[in-house]
mmCIF file of N, CA and C in Angstrom:
data_model
loop_
_atom_site.group_PDB
_atom_site.id
_atom_site.type_symbol
_atom_site.label_atom_id
_atom_site.label_comp_id
_atom_site.label_asym_id
_atom_site.label_seq_id
_atom_site.Cartn_x
_atom_site.Cartn_y
_atom_site.Cartn_z
ATOM 1 N N MET A 10 1.046 -1.478 -0.364
ATOM 2 C CA MET A 10 -0.383 0.460 -0.183
ATOM 3 C C MET A 10 0.747 1.200 0.538
ATOM 4 N N PRO A 11 0.527 2.487 -0.520
ATOM 5 C CA PRO A 11 0.839 3.150 -0.820
ATOM 6 C C PRO A 11 0.931 4.443 0.533
ATOM 7 N N TYR A 12 0.543 3.338 1.201
ATOM 8 C CA TYR A 12 0.528 4.623 2.534
ATOM 9 C C TYR A 12 0.853 3.829 3.737
ATOM 10 N N ASP A 13 1.799 2.928 3.807
ATOM 11 C CA ASP A 13 2.091 2.321 4.661
ATOM 12 C C ASP A 13 2.936 3.200 5.553
ATOM 13 N N ASN A 14 3.363 3.993 5.341
ATOM 14 C CA ASN A 14 4.420 4.698 5.659
ATOM 15 C C ASN A 14 3.885 6.719 5.879
ATOM 16 N N ASP A 15 2.792 7.008 5.584
ATOM 17 C CA ASP A 15 2.965 8.342 6.053
ATOM 18 C C ASP A 15 2.751 8.440 7.515
ATOM 19 N N PRO A 16 3.257 9.490 7.861
ATOM 20 C CA PRO A 16 2.694 9.574 9.108
ATOM 21 C C PRO A 16 1.502 10.347 9.230
ATOM 22 N N GLN A 17 1.297 10.897 8.207
ATOM 23 C CA GLN A 17 0.023 11.949 8.185
ATOM 24 C C GLN A 17 -0.851 11.023 8.399
ATOM 25 N N ARG A 18 -1.288 9.941 7.752
ATOM 26 C CA ARG A 18 -2.441 9.019 7.491
ATOM 27 C C ARG A 18 -3.123 8.149 9.490
ATOM 28 N N PRO A 19 -4.104 8.446 9.735
ATOM 29 C CA PRO A 19 -3.550 7.958 11.122
ATOM 30 C C PRO A 19 -3.964 6.185 11.188
ATOM 31 N N GLY A 20 -3.582 5.425 12.697
ATOM 32 C CA GLY A 20 -2.904 3.955 12.545
ATOM 33 C C GLY A 20 -4.665 3.841 12.485
ATOM 34 N N SER A 21 -4.742 2.673 12.208
ATOM 35 C CA SER A 21 -6.407 1.805 12.234
ATOM 36 C C SER A 21 -6.876 1.836 13.565
ATOM 37 N N LEU A 22 -7.845 1.806 13.997
ATOM 38 C CA LEU A 22 -8.370 1.937 14.957
ATOM 39 C C LEU A 22 -7.462 -0.427 15.786
ATOM 40 N N LEU A 23 -7.546 -1.147 15.372
ATOM 41 C CA LEU A 23 -7.177 -2.532 15.281
ATOM 42 C C LEU A 23 -5.761 -2.011 15.896
ATOM 43 N N ASP A 24 -4.767 -1.892 14.410
ATOM 44 C CA ASP A 24 -3.362 -1.340 14.785
ATOM 45 C C ASP A 24 -3.632 -0.448 16.777
ATOM 46 N N ASP A 25 -4.198 0.078 16.862
ATOM 47 C CA ASP A 25 -4.454 1.139 18.374
ATOM 48 C C ASP A 25 -4.240 0.269 18.954
ATOM 49 N N ALA A 26 -5.794 -0.912 18.856
ATOM 50 C CA ALA A 26 -6.122 -1.111 20.145
ATOM 51 C C ALA A 26 -5.132 -1.823 20.156
ATOM 52 N N THR A 27 -4.378 -3.193 19.567
ATOM 53 C CA THR A 27 -3.434 -3.931 19.716
ATOM 54 C C THR A 27 -1.909 -2.902 20.655
ATOM 55 N N SER A 28 -1.801 -1.950 20.143
ATOM 56 C CA SER A 28 -0.922 -1.235 20.381
ATOM 57 C C SER A 28 -0.926 -1.494 22.448
ATOM 58 N N GLU A 29 -1.822 -0.180 22.437
ATOM 59 C CA GLU A 29 -2.396 0.236 23.373
ATOM 60 C C GLU A 29 -2.612 -1.775 23.717
ATOM 61 N N LEU A 30 -3.193 -2.335 24.086
ATOM 62 C CA LEU A 30 -3.003 -3.891 24.846
ATOM 63 C C LEU A 30 -2.064 -4.408 25.575
ATOM 64 N N LYS A 31 -1.235 -3.524 24.609
ATOM 65 C CA LYS A 31 0.445 -4.133 24.709
ATOM 66 C C LYS A 31 0.929 -4.053 25.695
ATOM 67 N N GLY A 32 0.837 -2.066 25.844
ATOM 68 C CA GLY A 32 1.153 -1.424 26.844
ATOM 69 C C GLY A 32 1.083 -1.638 27.757
ATOM 70 N N MET A 33 -0.966 -1.997 28.000
ATOM 71 C CA MET A 33 -0.920 -2.240 29.219
ATOM 72 C C MET A 33 -0.920 -3.309 30.345
ATOM 73 N N ALA A 34 -0.617 -4.627 29.114
ATOM 74 C CA ALA A 34 -0.009 -5.861 29.986
ATOM 75 C C ALA A 34 0.900 -4.867 30.113
ATOM 76 N N LYS A 35 1.844 -4.558 29.766
ATOM 77 C CA LYS A 35 3.670 -4.137 30.043
ATOM 78 C C LYS A 35 3.944 -3.431 31.128
ATOM 79 N N GLY A 36 3.082 -2.111 31.312
ATOM 80 C CA GLY A 36 3.092 -1.913 32.566
ATOM 81 C C GLY A 36 2.216 -2.186 33.107
ATOM 82 N N GLY A 37 0.907 -2.761 33.081
ATOM 83 C CA GLY A 37 0.111 -3.247 35.000
ATOM 84 C C GLY A 37 -0.675 -1.865 34.153
ATOM 85 N N MET A 38 -0.707 -1.207 36.375
ATOM 86 C CA MET A 38 -1.582 -0.363 36.392
ATOM 87 C C MET A 38 -1.391 0.738 36.524
ATOM 88 N N ALA A 39 -0.143 0.741 36.095
ATOM 89 C CA ALA A 39 1.045 2.565 35.386
ATOM 90 C C ALA A 39 0.823 2.718 34.162
ATOM 91 N N HIS A 40 0.080 2.207 34.256
ATOM 92 C CA HIS A 40 0.093 2.420 31.754
ATOM 93 C C HIS A 40 -1.562 3.596 32.249
ATOM 94 N N PRO A 41 -1.272 4.738 31.615
ATOM 95 C CA PRO A 41 -2.315 5.636 31.981
ATOM 96 C C PRO A 41 -4.041 4.984 31.544
ATOM 97 N N SER A 42 -4.335 3.718 30.846
ATOM 98 C CA SER A 42 -5.117 3.327 29.920
ATOM 99 C C SER A 42 -5.637 2.351 30.981
ATOM 100 N N THR A 43 -5.225 1.344 31.982
ATOM 101 C CA THR A 43 -5.204 0.840 32.711
ATOM 102 C C THR A 43 -6.320 0.847 33.864
ATOM 103 N N LYS A 44 -6.431 1.175 34.266
ATOM 104 C CA LYS A 44 -7.042 2.625 35.392
ATOM 105 C C LYS A 44 -8.738 1.938 34.458
ATOM 106 N N PRO A 45 -8.916 3.374 34.207
ATOM 107 C CA PRO A 45 -10.290 3.775 32.671
ATOM 108 C C PRO A 45 -10.663 2.597 32.655
ATOM 109 N N VAL A 46 -9.063 1.006 31.955
ATOM 110 C CA VAL A 46 -10.411 0.254 31.104
ATOM 111 C C VAL A 46 -11.568 -1.265 32.471
ATOM 112 N N LEU A 47 -10.315 -0.995 33.200
ATOM 113 C CA LEU A 47 -11.223 -1.795 34.476
ATOM 114 C C LEU A 47 -12.113 -0.875 35.457
ATOM 115 N N THR A 48 -12.140 0.698 35.247
ATOM 116 C CA THR A 48 -13.028 0.899 35.704
ATOM 117 C C THR A 48 -14.626 0.909 34.598
ATOM 118 N N GLY A 49 -14.049 1.144 33.464
ATOM 119 C CA GLY A 49 -15.578 1.026 32.484
ATOM 120 C C GLY A 49 -15.299 -1.504 32.605
ATOM 121 N N ALA A 50 -14.564 -1.767 33.096
ATOM 122 C CA ALA A 50 -14.996 -3.121 32.669
ATOM 123 C C ALA A 50 -16.075 -3.728 34.178
ATOM 124 N N ALA A 51 -15.867 -2.669 35.509
ATOM 125 C CA ALA A 51 -16.189 -2.872 36.975
ATOM 126 C C ALA A 51 -17.730 -2.187 36.738
ATOM 127 N N VAL A 52 -18.010 -1.588 35.463
ATOM 128 C CA VAL A 52 -19.700 -0.600 35.153
ATOM 129 C C VAL A 52 -20.465 -1.220 34.919
ATOM 130 N N GLY A 53 -19.259 -1.570 33.333
ATOM 131 C CA GLY A 53 -20.270 -2.463 32.765
ATOM 132 C C GLY A 53 -20.657 -3.775 33.321
ATOM 133 N N ALA A 54 -19.402 -4.979 34.107
ATOM 134 C CA ALA A 54 -20.498 -5.571 35.631
ATOM 135 C C ALA A 54 -20.895 -5.418 35.977
ATOM 136 N N VAL A 55 -21.180 -4.352 36.358
ATOM 137 C CA VAL A 55 -22.614 -4.088 37.314
ATOM 138 C C VAL A 55 -23.686 -3.980 36.865
ATOM 139 N N ALA A 56 -23.795 -3.106 35.383
ATOM 140 C CA ALA A 56 -24.488 -3.143 34.906
ATOM 141 C C ALA A 56 -25.142 -4.551 34.341
ATOM 142 N N GLY A 57 -24.729 -5.047 34.139
ATOM 143 C CA GLY A 57 -24.966 -6.709 33.675
ATOM 144 C C GLY A 57 -25.456 -7.714 34.855
ATOM 145 N N ALA A 58 -25.380 -6.990 35.989
ATOM 146 C CA ALA A 58 -25.474 -8.526 36.544
ATOM 147 C C ALA A 58 -27.333 -7.643 36.966
ATOM 148 N N VAL A 59 -27.505 -6.056 37.385
ATOM 149 C CA VAL A 59 -28.001 -5.492 37.721
ATOM 150 C C VAL A 59 -29.479 -5.731 36.078
ATOM 151 N N LEU A 60 -29.106 -5.640 35.255
ATOM 152 C CA LEU A 60 -29.998 -5.407 33.742
ATOM 153 C C LEU A 60 -30.768 -6.716 33.849
ATOM 154 N N PRO A 61 -31.673 -7.283 32.694
ATOM 155 C CA PRO A 61 -32.253 -9.202 32.895
ATOM 156 C C PRO A 61 -31.338 -9.409 31.128
ATOM 157 N N VAL A 62 -31.448 -7.819 30.721
ATOM 158 C CA VAL A 62 -30.727 -8.755 29.769
ATOM 159 C C VAL A 62 -29.374 -8.528 28.666
ATOM 160 N N VAL A 63 -28.641 -7.880 29.291
ATOM 161 C CA VAL A 63 -27.066 -8.374 29.971
ATOM 162 C C VAL A 63 -26.797 -9.669 30.829
ATOM 163 N N THR A 64 -25.981 -10.052 30.481
ATOM 164 C CA THR A 64 -25.213 -10.687 31.943
ATOM 165 C C THR A 64 -24.058 -10.452 32.094
ATOM 166 N N LEU A 65 -23.094 -10.738 32.706
ATOM 167 C CA LEU A 65 -22.210 -10.074 33.796
ATOM 168 C C LEU A 65 -21.061 -9.997 32.956
ATOM 169 N N PRO A 66 -20.752 -11.610 31.527
ATOM 170 C CA PRO A 66 -19.597 -11.119 31.532
ATOM 171 C C PRO A 66 -19.839 -9.973 29.968
ATOM 172 N N ILE A 67 -20.408 -9.842 29.580
ATOM 173 C CA ILE A 67 -20.745 -9.510 28.279
ATOM 174 C C ILE A 67 -20.899 -7.938 28.889
ATOM 175 N N GLY A 68 -21.088 -7.479 29.921
ATOM 176 C CA GLY A 68 -21.103 -6.371 30.164
ATOM 177 C C GLY A 68 -20.126 -5.945 31.034
ATOM 178 N N LEU A 69 -19.164 -6.536 31.529
ATOM 179 C CA LEU A 69 -18.445 -6.596 31.755
ATOM 180 C C LEU A 69 -17.064 -6.487 30.082
ATOM 181 N N ILE A 70 -16.668 -7.090 29.731
ATOM 182 C CA ILE A 70 -16.334 -7.438 27.918
ATOM 183 C C ILE A 70 -17.033 -5.904 27.167
ATOM 184 N N ALA A 71 -18.587 -5.053 27.499
ATOM 185 C CA ALA A 71 -18.659 -4.780 26.827
ATOM 186 C C ALA A 71 -18.180 -2.956 27.323
ATOM 187 N N GLY A 72 -18.409 -2.708 28.706
ATOM 188 C CA GLY A 72 -17.629 -1.939 29.320
ATOM 189 C C GLY A 72 -15.845 -1.427 29.003
ATOM 190 N N ALA A 73 -15.342 -2.876 29.390
ATOM 191 C CA ALA A 73 -14.757 -2.227 29.335
ATOM 192 C C ALA A 73 -13.517 -2.297 27.365
ATOM 193 N N GLY A 74 -15.027 -2.577 26.997
ATOM 194 C CA GLY A 74 -14.893 -1.873 25.303
ATOM 195 C C GLY A 74 -14.548 -0.962 24.913
ATOM 196 N N TYR A 75 -15.878 -0.676 25.401
ATOM 197 C CA TYR A 75 -16.008 0.792 25.446
ATOM 198 C C TYR A 75 -15.138 2.161 26.441
ATOM 199 N N MET A 76 -14.185 1.848 27.292
ATOM 200 C CA MET A 76 -13.346 2.936 27.417
ATOM 201 C C MET A 76 -12.082 2.572 27.049
ATOM 202 N N LEU A 77 -11.727 1.429 25.968
ATOM 203 C CA LEU A 77 -10.784 1.289 25.939
ATOM 204 C C LEU A 77 -11.425 2.251 24.031
ATOM 205 N N TYR A 78 -12.091 1.968 23.601
ATOM 206 C CA TYR A 78 -12.431 3.244 22.584
ATOM 207 C C TYR A 78 -12.621 4.357 22.604
ATOM 208 N N LYS A 79 -12.634 4.563 24.202
ATOM 209 C CA LYS A 79 -13.042 5.871 24.609
ATOM 210 C C LYS A 79 -11.330 6.447 24.160
ATOM 211 N N ARG A 80 -10.622 5.410 24.756
ATOM 212 C CA ARG A 80 -9.461 6.181 25.315
ATOM 213 C C ARG A 80 -8.447 5.879 23.146
ATOM 214 N N LEU A 81 -8.647 5.175 23.047
ATOM 215 C CA LEU A 81 -8.527 5.707 21.694
ATOM 216 C C LEU A 81 -8.845 6.048 20.629
ATOM 217 N N ARG A 82 -10.245 6.729 20.587
ATOM 218 C CA ARG A 82 -11.078 7.515 19.709
ATOM 219 C C ARG A 82 -11.791 8.502 20.805
ATOM 220 N N PRO A 83 -10.551 9.416 21.054
ATOM 221 C CA PRO A 83 -11.548 10.149 22.568
ATOM 222 C C PRO A 83 -12.872 10.950 21.610
#
């Protein structure tokens, strides 16, 4: 692709998410994205436990995914 090395072209969401998750895995709680993503996971899990339509694991994943997305694309 001709745009692979173009610094003006933003990275894809999947590339950015992979990079962010690797950084979170290496940095642990010191990484700036870890705490907001864990908070989103906790809020999603509580919503999954309270709402009859959503189960706990789906709420947890949805909450963490939403917060990760908001960290990548504010």
